[in-house]
């Protein structure tokens, strides 16, 4: 395995692969693909590095590594799985690969902005994609009924599989909706959203790995704020008093603050810093 890992890292770097779909560098991606191909625990590499592989195992590893280089396809699409912390989700090319920083905040039940997780009875994941954040919402707030909305029928099929895998069909409702349009008068204590937010110039420069993802799930218009503007315009009508809105916006903090100078955005710290996710309470939105 040690030789295969070295080979994979060298080959990935030589090929100029781009990462960002669960790993951030050639070493981590190579380790993940090798462990997956060998059906080994993904958090246990060191004890197996000097293990000898059977011919069949070696062929399976090499084929997966070759596909990653040849196809420039994100690893998650090759393995049909993506991880957010300890949660595994089925994914394929019908949805973007889950990688939201909101997942980090949900591990802490959105503390301190949600004072009592048990009091959250209704939550919404807007632009749910694979359903990952809806499922994390259900785990973070065990008393909540969760709506998971997306415009894509394909995405909702994937989300349905993940909701079923976690046994949450009685708590997570999938809704085909263009943002809030099909949600009627529904109101929520927590709304989270990881909408399309890639600006047009960045869309035109996407590396091959990102071109395998559904483009409508990435493209956020000329400045990346096309959907965020709609969310901010409508969110107050769908939040309960005291409710919380949580939105991921990529690298668009400056553009957002310039577009909405009167909104008191809160920028929580994540593993990528304090620029990618904003929070607003129901009462804050009246300032817009």
mmCIF file of N, CA, C and O in Angstrom, residues 17-115:
data_model
loop_
_atom_site.group_PDB
_atom_site.id
_atom_site.type_symbol
_atom_site.label_atom_id
_atom_site.label_comp_id
_atom_site.label_asym_id
_atom_site.label_seq_id
_atom_site.Cartn_x
_atom_site.Cartn_y
_atom_site.Cartn_z
ATOM 1 N N UNK A 17 -4.346 17.418 -11.043
ATOM 2 C CA UNK A 17 -5.718 17.274 -10.569
ATOM 3 C C UNK A 17 -6.083 18.409 -9.622
ATOM 4 O O UNK A 17 -5.236 18.971 -8.933
ATOM 5 N N UNK A 18 -7.370 18.724 -9.595
ATOM 6 C CA UNK A 18 -7.895 19.752 -8.698
ATOM 7 C C UNK A 18 -8.760 19.077 -7.643
ATOM 8 O O UNK A 18 -9.552 18.177 -7.952
ATOM 9 N N UNK A 19 -8.607 19.507 -6.394
ATOM 10 C CA UNK A 19 -9.325 18.891 -5.288
ATOM 11 C C UNK A 19 -10.328 19.886 -4.703
ATOM 12 O O UNK A 19 -10.411 21.028 -5.128
ATOM 13 N N UNK A 20 -11.096 19.467 -3.728
ATOM 14 C CA UNK A 20 -12.094 20.342 -3.141
ATOM 15 C C UNK A 20 -13.450 19.688 -3.023
ATOM 16 O O UNK A 20 -14.439 20.340 -2.719
ATOM 17 N N UNK A 21 -13.526 18.394 -3.275
ATOM 18 C CA UNK A 21 -14.781 17.657 -3.163
ATOM 19 C C UNK A 21 -14.701 16.644 -2.026
ATOM 20 O O UNK A 21 -15.058 15.477 -2.179
ATOM 21 N N UNK A 22 -14.193 17.102 -0.904
ATOM 22 C CA UNK A 22 -14.057 16.214 0.248
ATOM 23 C C UNK A 22 -12.628 16.134 0.746
ATOM 24 O O UNK A 22 -12.388 15.872 1.923
ATOM 25 N N UNK A 23 -11.678 16.341 -0.144
ATOM 26 C CA UNK A 23 -10.271 16.432 0.247
ATOM 27 C C UNK A 23 -9.683 17.694 -0.372
ATOM 28 O O UNK A 23 -10.243 18.258 -1.310
ATOM 29 N N UNK A 24 -8.536 18.110 0.131
ATOM 30 C CA UNK A 24 -7.940 19.357 -0.348
ATOM 31 C C UNK A 24 -6.558 19.166 -0.946
ATOM 32 O O UNK A 24 -5.914 20.143 -1.344
ATOM 33 N N UNK A 25 -6.072 17.922 -1.015
ATOM 34 C CA UNK A 25 -4.715 17.698 -1.524
ATOM 35 C C UNK A 25 -4.579 16.274 -2.061
ATOM 36 O O UNK A 25 -5.419 15.406 -1.797
ATOM 37 N N UNK A 26 -3.496 16.053 -2.804
ATOM 38 C CA UNK A 26 -3.289 14.771 -3.477
ATOM 39 C C UNK A 26 -3.127 13.615 -2.497
ATOM 40 O O UNK A 26 -3.619 12.509 -2.739
ATOM 41 N N UNK A 27 -2.449 13.852 -1.386
ATOM 42 C CA UNK A 27 -2.213 12.767 -0.422
ATOM 43 C C UNK A 27 -3.524 12.266 0.169
ATOM 44 O O UNK A 27 -3.779 11.057 0.204
ATOM 45 N N UNK A 28 -4.347 13.175 0.668
ATOM 46 C CA UNK A 28 -5.602 12.758 1.298
ATOM 47 C C UNK A 28 -6.521 12.061 0.287
ATOM 48 O O UNK A 28 -7.198 11.088 0.630
ATOM 49 N N UNK A 29 -6.539 12.577 -0.930
ATOM 50 C CA UNK A 29 -7.401 11.961 -1.939
ATOM 51 C C UNK A 29 -6.908 10.561 -2.301
ATOM 52 O O UNK A 29 -7.696 9.624 -2.439
ATOM 53 N N UNK A 30 -5.606 10.417 -2.437
ATOM 54 C CA UNK A 30 -5.047 9.106 -2.753
ATOM 55 C C UNK A 30 -5.326 8.110 -1.632
ATOM 56 O O UNK A 30 -5.727 6.965 -1.876
ATOM 57 N N UNK A 31 -5.123 8.544 -0.390
ATOM 58 C CA UNK A 31 -5.383 7.660 0.747
ATOM 59 C C UNK A 31 -6.844 7.233 0.769
ATOM 60 O O UNK A 31 -7.164 6.052 0.994
ATOM 61 N N UNK A 32 -7.742 8.178 0.546
ATOM 62 C CA UNK A 32 -9.173 7.857 0.553
ATOM 63 C C UNK A 32 -9.506 6.829 -0.521
ATOM 64 O O UNK A 32 -10.203 5.829 -0.254
ATOM 65 N N UNK A 33 -9.049 7.046 -1.734
ATOM 66 C CA UNK A 33 -9.398 6.135 -2.822
ATOM 67 C C UNK A 33 -8.814 4.740 -2.603
ATOM 68 O O UNK A 33 -9.461 3.727 -2.896
ATOM 69 N N UNK A 34 -7.610 4.665 -2.085
ATOM 70 C CA UNK A 34 -6.992 3.361 -1.827
ATOM 71 C C UNK A 34 -7.752 2.615 -0.738
ATOM 72 O O UNK A 34 -8.080 1.429 -0.881
ATOM 73 N N UNK A 35 -8.045 3.295 0.355
ATOM 74 C CA UNK A 35 -8.776 2.649 1.449
ATOM 75 C C UNK A 35 -10.170 2.223 1.000
ATOM 76 O O UNK A 35 -10.651 1.142 1.364
ATOM 77 N N UNK A 36 -10.821 3.053 0.211
ATOM 78 C CA UNK A 36 -12.149 2.693 -0.288
ATOM 79 C C UNK A 36 -12.080 1.457 -1.178
ATOM 80 O O UNK A 36 -12.894 0.532 -1.031
ATOM 81 N N UNK A 37 -11.119 1.430 -2.086
ATOM 82 C CA UNK A 37 -11.005 0.299 -3.010
ATOM 83 C C UNK A 37 -10.735 -1.007 -2.267
ATOM 84 O O UNK A 37 -11.160 -2.077 -2.716
ATOM 85 N N UNK A 38 -10.069 -0.924 -1.123
ATOM 86 C CA UNK A 38 -9.710 -2.120 -0.354
ATOM 87 C C UNK A 38 -10.707 -2.426 0.761
ATOM 88 O O UNK A 38 -10.484 -3.339 1.556
ATOM 89 N N UNK A 39 -11.783 -1.636 0.822
ATOM 90 C CA UNK A 39 -12.833 -1.855 1.833
ATOM 91 C C UNK A 39 -12.261 -1.789 3.248
ATOM 92 O O UNK A 39 -12.625 -2.589 4.122
ATOM 93 N N UNK A 40 -11.367 -0.823 3.463
ATOM 94 C CA UNK A 40 -10.761 -0.623 4.766
ATOM 95 C C UNK A 40 -11.347 0.620 5.431
ATOM 96 O O UNK A 40 -11.843 1.518 4.746
ATOM 97 N N UNK A 41 -11.289 0.699 6.768
ATOM 98 C CA UNK A 41 -11.796 1.888 7.452
ATOM 99 C C UNK A 41 -11.075 3.146 6.956
ATOM 100 O O UNK A 41 -9.843 3.161 6.835
ATOM 101 N N UNK A 42 -11.835 4.187 6.686
ATOM 102 C CA UNK A 42 -11.254 5.381 6.083
ATOM 103 C C UNK A 42 -10.391 6.175 7.043
ATOM 104 O O UNK A 42 -9.631 7.050 6.620
ATOM 105 N N UNK A 43 -10.473 5.897 8.337
ATOM 106 C CA UNK A 43 -9.667 6.625 9.320
ATOM 107 C C UNK A 43 -8.505 5.794 9.841
ATOM 108 O O UNK A 43 -7.904 6.117 10.864
ATOM 109 N N UNK A 44 -8.174 4.717 9.123
ATOM 110 C CA UNK A 44 -7.130 3.806 9.608
ATOM 111 C C UNK A 44 -6.186 3.450 8.469
ATOM 112 O O UNK A 44 -6.325 2.422 7.816
ATOM 113 N N UNK A 45 -5.221 4.323 8.216
ATOM 114 C CA UNK A 45 -4.271 4.108 7.124
ATOM 115 C C UNK A 45 -2.964 3.483 7.607
ATOM 116 O O UNK A 45 -2.492 2.495 7.044
ATOM 117 N N UNK A 46 -2.383 4.040 8.650
ATOM 118 C CA UNK A 46 -1.028 3.681 9.064
ATOM 119 C C UNK A 46 -0.811 2.175 9.282
ATOM 120 O O UNK A 46 0.196 1.620 8.808
ATOM 121 N N UNK A 47 -1.712 1.463 9.964
ATOM 122 C CA UNK A 47 -1.438 0.040 10.217
ATOM 123 C C UNK A 47 -1.353 -0.804 8.948
ATOM 124 O O UNK A 47 -0.793 -1.903 8.978
ATOM 125 N N UNK A 48 -1.908 -0.297 7.843
ATOM 126 C CA UNK A 48 -1.979 -1.114 6.626
ATOM 127 C C UNK A 48 -0.943 -0.722 5.569
ATOM 128 O O UNK A 48 -0.872 -1.350 4.513
ATOM 129 N N UNK A 49 -0.134 0.296 5.838
ATOM 130 C CA UNK A 49 0.745 0.811 4.791
ATOM 131 C C UNK A 49 1.729 -0.235 4.273
ATOM 132 O O UNK A 49 2.110 -0.218 3.102
ATOM 133 N N UNK A 50 2.167 -1.144 5.122
ATOM 134 C CA UNK A 50 3.136 -2.150 4.688
ATOM 135 C C UNK A 50 2.497 -3.499 4.396
ATOM 136 O O UNK A 50 3.191 -4.509 4.230
ATOM 137 N N UNK A 51 1.166 -3.505 4.315
ATOM 138 C CA UNK A 51 0.474 -4.742 3.949
ATOM 139 C C UNK A 51 0.674 -5.039 2.463
ATOM 140 O O UNK A 51 0.712 -4.128 1.632
ATOM 141 N N UNK A 52 0.805 -6.307 2.148
ATOM 142 C CA UNK A 52 0.927 -6.734 0.750
ATOM 143 C C UNK A 52 -0.459 -7.023 0.203
ATOM 144 O O UNK A 52 -1.300 -7.606 0.873
ATOM 145 N N UNK A 53 -0.688 -6.635 -1.027
ATOM 146 C CA UNK A 53 -1.996 -6.771 -1.653
ATOM 147 C C UNK A 53 -2.021 -7.975 -2.577
ATOM 148 O O UNK A 53 -1.001 -8.351 -3.168
ATOM 149 N N UNK A 54 -3.180 -8.557 -2.703
ATOM 150 C CA UNK A 54 -3.350 -9.592 -3.716
ATOM 151 C C UNK A 54 -3.371 -8.931 -5.085
ATOM 152 O O UNK A 54 -3.561 -7.720 -5.218
ATOM 153 N N UNK A 55 -3.199 -9.730 -6.116
ATOM 154 C CA UNK A 55 -3.226 -9.196 -7.481
ATOM 155 C C UNK A 55 -4.569 -8.540 -7.779
ATOM 156 O O UNK A 55 -4.638 -7.481 -8.405
ATOM 157 N N UNK A 56 -5.639 -9.154 -7.306
ATOM 158 C CA UNK A 56 -6.974 -8.593 -7.545
ATOM 159 C C UNK A 56 -7.139 -7.254 -6.842
ATOM 160 O O UNK A 56 -7.694 -6.303 -7.414
ATOM 161 N N UNK A 57 -6.661 -7.171 -5.602
ATOM 162 C CA UNK A 57 -6.754 -5.911 -4.867
ATOM 163 C C UNK A 57 -5.941 -4.819 -5.554
ATOM 164 O O UNK A 57 -6.393 -3.677 -5.680
ATOM 165 N N UNK A 58 -4.753 -5.170 -5.990
ATOM 166 C CA UNK A 58 -3.887 -4.182 -6.646
ATOM 167 C C UNK A 58 -4.539 -3.664 -7.925
ATOM 168 O O UNK A 58 -4.521 -2.457 -8.216
ATOM 169 N N UNK A 59 -5.146 -4.537 -8.678
ATOM 170 C CA UNK A 59 -5.826 -4.121 -9.913
ATOM 171 C C UNK A 59 -6.997 -3.197 -9.607
ATOM 172 O O UNK A 59 -7.228 -2.219 -10.323
ATOM 173 N N UNK A 60 -7.729 -3.487 -8.536
ATOM 174 C CA UNK A 60 -8.876 -2.646 -8.172
ATOM 175 C C UNK A 60 -8.420 -1.244 -7.781
ATOM 176 O O UNK A 60 -9.037 -0.240 -8.172
ATOM 177 N N UNK A 61 -7.340 -1.160 -7.007
ATOM 178 C CA UNK A 61 -6.823 0.141 -6.607
ATOM 179 C C UNK A 61 -6.341 0.922 -7.816
ATOM 180 O O UNK A 61 -6.685 2.096 -8.005
ATOM 181 N N UNK A 62 -5.542 0.276 -8.657
ATOM 182 C CA UNK A 62 -4.979 0.970 -9.817
ATOM 183 C C UNK A 62 -6.059 1.445 -10.777
ATOM 184 O O UNK A 62 -5.961 2.534 -11.352
ATOM 185 N N UNK A 63 -7.102 0.668 -10.944
ATOM 186 C CA UNK A 63 -8.182 1.078 -11.839
ATOM 187 C C UNK A 63 -8.879 2.328 -11.323
ATOM 188 O O UNK A 63 -9.189 3.249 -12.086
ATOM 189 N N UNK A 64 -9.109 2.391 -10.011
ATOM 190 C CA UNK A 64 -9.763 3.561 -9.428
ATOM 191 C C UNK A 64 -8.863 4.793 -9.552
ATOM 192 O O UNK A 64 -9.330 5.889 -9.900
ATOM 193 N N UNK A 65 -7.574 4.624 -9.284
ATOM 194 C CA UNK A 65 -6.637 5.737 -9.412
ATOM 195 C C UNK A 65 -6.549 6.212 -10.861
ATOM 196 O O UNK A 65 -6.519 7.420 -11.136
ATOM 197 N N UNK A 66 -6.517 5.273 -11.788
ATOM 198 C CA UNK A 66 -6.446 5.648 -13.204
ATOM 199 C C UNK A 66 -7.691 6.404 -13.646
ATOM 200 O O UNK A 66 -7.611 7.363 -14.423
ATOM 201 N N UNK A 67 -8.846 5.992 -13.166
ATOM 202 C CA UNK A 67 -10.084 6.692 -13.531
ATOM 203 C C UNK A 67 -10.068 8.125 -13.015
ATOM 204 O O UNK A 67 -10.531 9.042 -13.704
ATOM 205 N N UNK A 68 -9.539 8.305 -11.807
ATOM 206 C CA UNK A 68 -9.492 9.667 -11.250
ATOM 207 C C UNK A 68 -8.653 10.573 -12.148
ATOM 208 O O UNK A 68 -9.007 11.746 -12.365
ATOM 209 N N UNK A 69 -7.558 10.059 -12.676
ATOM 210 C CA UNK A 69 -6.686 10.858 -13.537
ATOM 211 C C UNK A 69 -7.281 10.999 -14.937
ATOM 212 O O UNK A 69 -7.339 12.092 -15.499
ATOM 213 N N UNK A 70 -7.756 9.896 -15.480
ATOM 214 C CA UNK A 70 -8.231 9.889 -16.866
ATOM 215 C C UNK A 70 -9.506 10.702 -17.050
ATOM 216 O O UNK A 70 -9.644 11.475 -17.998
ATOM 217 N N UNK A 71 -10.432 10.570 -16.118
ATOM 218 C CA UNK A 71 -11.745 11.191 -16.269
ATOM 219 C C UNK A 71 -11.845 12.558 -15.606
ATOM 220 O O UNK A 71 -12.787 13.301 -15.901
ATOM 221 N N UNK A 72 -10.901 12.897 -14.724
ATOM 222 C CA UNK A 72 -10.953 14.147 -13.948
ATOM 223 C C UNK A 72 -12.299 14.287 -13.241
ATOM 224 O O UNK A 72 -12.852 15.366 -13.105
ATOM 225 N N UNK A 73 -12.816 13.169 -12.794
ATOM 226 C CA UNK A 73 -14.108 13.125 -12.114
ATOM 227 C C UNK A 73 -13.866 13.184 -10.609
ATOM 228 O O UNK A 73 -12.948 12.531 -10.104
ATOM 229 N N UNK A 74 -14.660 13.971 -9.858
ATOM 230 C CA UNK A 74 -14.469 13.991 -8.405
ATOM 231 C C UNK A 74 -14.512 12.593 -7.814
ATOM 232 O O UNK A 74 -15.286 11.735 -8.251
ATOM 233 N N UNK A 75 -13.687 12.364 -6.813
ATOM 234 C CA UNK A 75 -13.604 11.039 -6.195
ATOM 235 C C UNK A 75 -14.963 10.554 -5.715
ATOM 236 O O UNK A 75 -15.275 9.364 -5.799
ATOM 237 N N UNK A 76 -15.786 11.463 -5.220
ATOM 238 C CA UNK A 76 -17.098 11.067 -4.695
ATOM 239 C C UNK A 76 -17.970 10.418 -5.767
ATOM 240 O O UNK A 76 -18.763 9.518 -5.470
ATOM 241 N N UNK A 77 -17.833 10.865 -7.007
ATOM 242 C CA UNK A 77 -18.608 10.255 -8.086
ATOM 243 C C UNK A 77 -18.069 8.878 -8.455
ATOM 244 O O UNK A 77 -18.804 8.019 -8.945
ATOM 245 N N UNK A 78 -16.789 8.666 -8.241
ATOM 246 C CA UNK A 78 -16.195 7.354 -8.517
ATOM 247 C C UNK A 78 -16.580 6.339 -7.450
ATOM 248 O O UNK A 78 -16.783 5.157 -7.743
ATOM 249 N N UNK A 79 -16.678 6.787 -6.203
ATOM 250 C CA UNK A 79 -16.975 5.866 -5.098
ATOM 251 C C UNK A 79 -18.453 5.846 -4.731
ATOM 252 O O UNK A 79 -18.888 5.006 -3.951
ATOM 253 N N UNK A 80 -19.210 6.813 -5.282
ATOM 254 C CA UNK A 80 -20.644 6.943 -5.001
ATOM 255 C C UNK A 80 -20.908 7.221 -3.519
ATOM 256 O O UNK A 80 -21.900 6.781 -2.956
ATOM 257 N N UNK A 81 -20.014 7.993 -2.911
ATOM 258 C CA UNK A 81 -20.232 8.377 -1.530
ATOM 259 C C UNK A 81 -19.508 9.679 -1.231
ATOM 260 O O UNK A 81 -18.504 10.010 -1.862
ATOM 261 N N UNK A 82 -20.063 10.428 -0.290
ATOM 262 C CA UNK A 82 -19.407 11.630 0.217
ATOM 263 C C UNK A 82 -19.636 11.684 1.724
ATOM 264 O O UNK A 82 -20.656 11.202 2.224
ATOM 265 N N UNK A 83 -18.685 12.290 2.410
ATOM 266 C CA UNK A 83 -18.739 12.331 3.874
ATOM 267 C C UNK A 83 -18.771 13.768 4.361
ATOM 268 O O UNK A 83 -18.034 14.624 3.867
ATOM 269 N N UNK A 84 -19.655 14.040 5.325
ATOM 270 C CA UNK A 84 -19.637 15.281 6.095
ATOM 271 C C UNK A 84 -19.475 14.874 7.551
ATOM 272 O O UNK A 84 -20.418 14.398 8.178
ATOM 273 N N UNK A 85 -18.262 15.005 8.072
ATOM 274 C CA UNK A 85 -17.983 14.488 9.409
ATOM 275 C C UNK A 85 -18.176 12.988 9.430
ATOM 276 O O UNK A 85 -17.616 12.258 8.604
ATOM 277 N N UNK A 86 -18.998 12.502 10.342
ATOM 278 C CA UNK A 86 -19.239 11.062 10.474
ATOM 279 C C UNK A 86 -20.401 10.579 9.616
ATOM 280 O O UNK A 86 -20.760 9.401 9.669
ATOM 281 N N UNK A 87 -20.997 11.470 8.841
ATOM 282 C CA UNK A 87 -22.182 11.120 8.062
ATOM 283 C C UNK A 87 -21.797 10.802 6.620
ATOM 284 O O UNK A 87 -21.149 11.606 5.939
ATOM 285 N N UNK A 88 -22.239 9.635 6.158
ATOM 286 C CA UNK A 88 -21.980 9.213 4.790
ATOM 287 C C UNK A 88 -23.248 9.409 3.957
ATOM 288 O O UNK A 88 -24.351 9.088 4.390
ATOM 289 N N UNK A 89 -23.070 9.926 2.741
ATOM 290 C CA UNK A 89 -24.198 10.151 1.849
ATOM 291 C C UNK A 89 -23.923 9.543 0.482
ATOM 292 O O UNK A 89 -22.793 9.612 -0.024
ATOM 293 N N UNK A 90 -24.965 8.957 -0.095
ATOM 294 C CA UNK A 90 -24.870 8.504 -1.482
ATOM 295 C C UNK A 90 -24.887 9.728 -2.395
ATOM 296 O O UNK A 90 -25.697 10.635 -2.216
ATOM 297 N N UNK A 91 -24.003 9.745 -3.387
ATOM 298 C CA UNK A 91 -24.014 10.817 -4.388
ATOM 299 C C UNK A 91 -23.726 10.242 -5.768
ATOM 300 O O UNK A 91 -23.051 9.217 -5.903
ATOM 301 N N UNK A 92 -24.247 10.908 -6.770
ATOM 302 C CA UNK A 92 -23.861 10.660 -8.155
ATOM 303 C C UNK A 92 -23.964 11.980 -8.903
ATOM 304 O O UNK A 92 -24.178 13.038 -8.278
ATOM 305 N N UNK A 93 -23.815 11.936 -10.218
ATOM 306 C CA UNK A 93 -23.723 13.174 -10.993
ATOM 307 C C UNK A 93 -25.018 13.975 -11.046
ATOM 308 O O UNK A 93 -25.047 15.073 -11.616
ATOM 309 N N UNK A 94 -26.081 13.498 -10.448
ATOM 310 C CA UNK A 94 -27.329 14.267 -10.401
ATOM 311 C C UNK A 94 -27.291 15.372 -9.349
ATOM 312 O O UNK A 94 -28.158 16.256 -9.345
ATOM 313 N N UNK A 95 -26.307 15.331 -8.450
ATOM 314 C CA UNK A 95 -26.199 16.334 -7.384
ATOM 315 C C UNK A 95 -24.752 16.790 -7.262
ATOM 316 O O UNK A 95 -23.826 16.058 -7.628
ATOM 317 N N UNK A 96 -24.567 18.002 -6.739
ATOM 318 C CA UNK A 96 -23.202 18.419 -6.431
ATOM 319 C C UNK A 96 -22.689 17.604 -5.241
ATOM 320 O O UNK A 96 -23.461 17.086 -4.446
ATOM 321 N N UNK A 97 -21.387 17.499 -5.155
ATOM 322 C CA UNK A 97 -20.778 16.750 -4.060
ATOM 323 C C UNK A 97 -20.927 17.551 -2.767
ATOM 324 O O UNK A 97 -20.533 18.725 -2.709
ATOM 325 N N UNK A 98 -21.504 16.987 -1.710
ATOM 326 C CA UNK A 98 -21.684 17.721 -0.444
ATOM 327 C C UNK A 98 -20.348 18.198 0.117
ATOM 328 O O UNK A 98 -19.392 17.435 0.216
ATOM 329 N N UNK A 99 -20.302 19.486 0.479
ATOM 330 C CA UNK A 99 -19.076 20.054 1.050
ATOM 331 C C UNK A 99 -19.377 21.358 1.780
ATOM 332 O O UNK A 99 -18.573 22.290 1.763
ATOM 333 N N UNK A 100 -20.533 21.452 2.401
ATOM 334 C CA UNK A 100 -20.964 22.711 2.994
ATOM 335 C C UNK A 100 -20.345 22.956 4.363
ATOM 336 O O UNK A 100 -20.312 22.069 5.214
ATOM 337 N N UNK A 101 -19.909 24.204 4.584
ATOM 338 C CA UNK A 101 -19.407 24.597 5.899
ATOM 339 C C UNK A 101 -20.536 24.672 6.919
ATOM 340 O O UNK A 101 -20.279 24.680 8.132
ATOM 341 N N UNK A 102 -21.772 24.731 6.457
ATOM 342 C CA UNK A 102 -22.899 24.734 7.390
ATOM 343 C C UNK A 102 -22.915 23.450 8.212
ATOM 344 O O UNK A 102 -23.351 23.437 9.367
ATOM 345 N N UNK A 103 -22.430 22.366 7.628
ATOM 346 C CA UNK A 103 -22.381 21.095 8.358
ATOM 347 C C UNK A 103 -21.578 21.232 9.642
ATOM 348 O O UNK A 103 -21.922 20.631 10.674
ATOM 349 N N UNK A 104 -20.507 22.019 9.618
ATOM 350 C CA UNK A 104 -19.696 22.218 10.825
ATOM 351 C C UNK A 104 -20.507 22.916 11.907
ATOM 352 O O UNK A 104 -20.395 22.588 13.094
ATOM 353 N N UNK A 105 -21.320 23.878 11.513
ATOM 354 C CA UNK A 105 -22.130 24.616 12.487
ATOM 355 C C UNK A 105 -23.235 23.742 13.061
ATOM 356 O O UNK A 105 -23.602 23.873 14.239
ATOM 357 N N UNK A 106 -23.764 22.838 12.251
ATOM 358 C CA UNK A 106 -24.830 21.962 12.728
ATOM 359 C C UNK A 106 -24.315 20.939 13.743
ATOM 360 O O UNK A 106 -25.089 20.452 14.572
ATOM 361 N N UNK A 107 -23.039 20.617 13.689
ATOM 362 C CA UNK A 107 -22.488 19.705 14.696
ATOM 363 C C UNK A 107 -22.654 20.291 16.090
ATOM 364 O O UNK A 107 -22.772 19.559 17.077
ATOM 365 N N UNK A 108 -22.618 21.619 16.182
ATOM 366 C CA UNK A 108 -22.781 22.307 17.472
ATOM 367 C C UNK A 108 -24.209 22.807 17.643
ATOM 368 O O UNK A 108 -24.476 23.662 18.492
ATOM 369 N N UNK A 109 -25.136 22.304 16.838
ATOM 370 C CA UNK A 109 -26.560 22.673 16.914
ATOM 371 C C UNK A 109 -26.759 24.187 16.798
ATOM 372 O O UNK A 109 -27.643 24.774 17.404
ATOM 373 N N UNK A 110 -25.891 24.797 15.971
ATOM 374 C CA UNK A 110 -25.950 26.239 15.703
ATOM 375 C C UNK A 110 -25.807 27.087 16.971
ATOM 376 O O UNK A 110 -26.279 28.223 17.030
ATOM 377 N N UNK A 111 -25.157 26.532 17.959
ATOM 378 C CA UNK A 111 -24.882 27.313 19.176
ATOM 379 C C UNK A 111 -23.826 28.374 18.861
ATOM 380 O O UNK A 111 -22.918 28.138 18.057
ATOM 381 N N UNK A 112 -23.923 29.532 19.476
ATOM 382 C CA UNK A 112 -24.889 29.960 20.501
ATOM 383 C C UNK A 112 -26.134 30.639 19.932
ATOM 384 O O UNK A 112 -26.945 31.156 20.693
ATOM 385 N N UNK A 113 -26.278 30.626 18.603
ATOM 386 C CA UNK A 113 -27.373 31.396 17.991
ATOM 387 C C UNK A 113 -28.722 30.707 18.174
ATOM 388 O O UNK A 113 -29.758 31.354 18.122
ATOM 389 N N UNK A 114 -28.714 29.403 18.366
ATOM 390 C CA UNK A 114 -29.919 28.680 18.774
ATOM 391 C C UNK A 114 -29.721 28.294 20.237
ATOM 392 O O UNK A 114 -28.877 27.442 20.546
ATOM 393 N N UNK A 115 -30.476 28.920 21.107
ATOM 394 C CA UNK A 115 -30.259 28.736 22.546
ATOM 395 C C UNK A 115 -30.754 27.384 23.036
ATOM 396 O O UNK A 115 -30.141 26.766 23.910
#
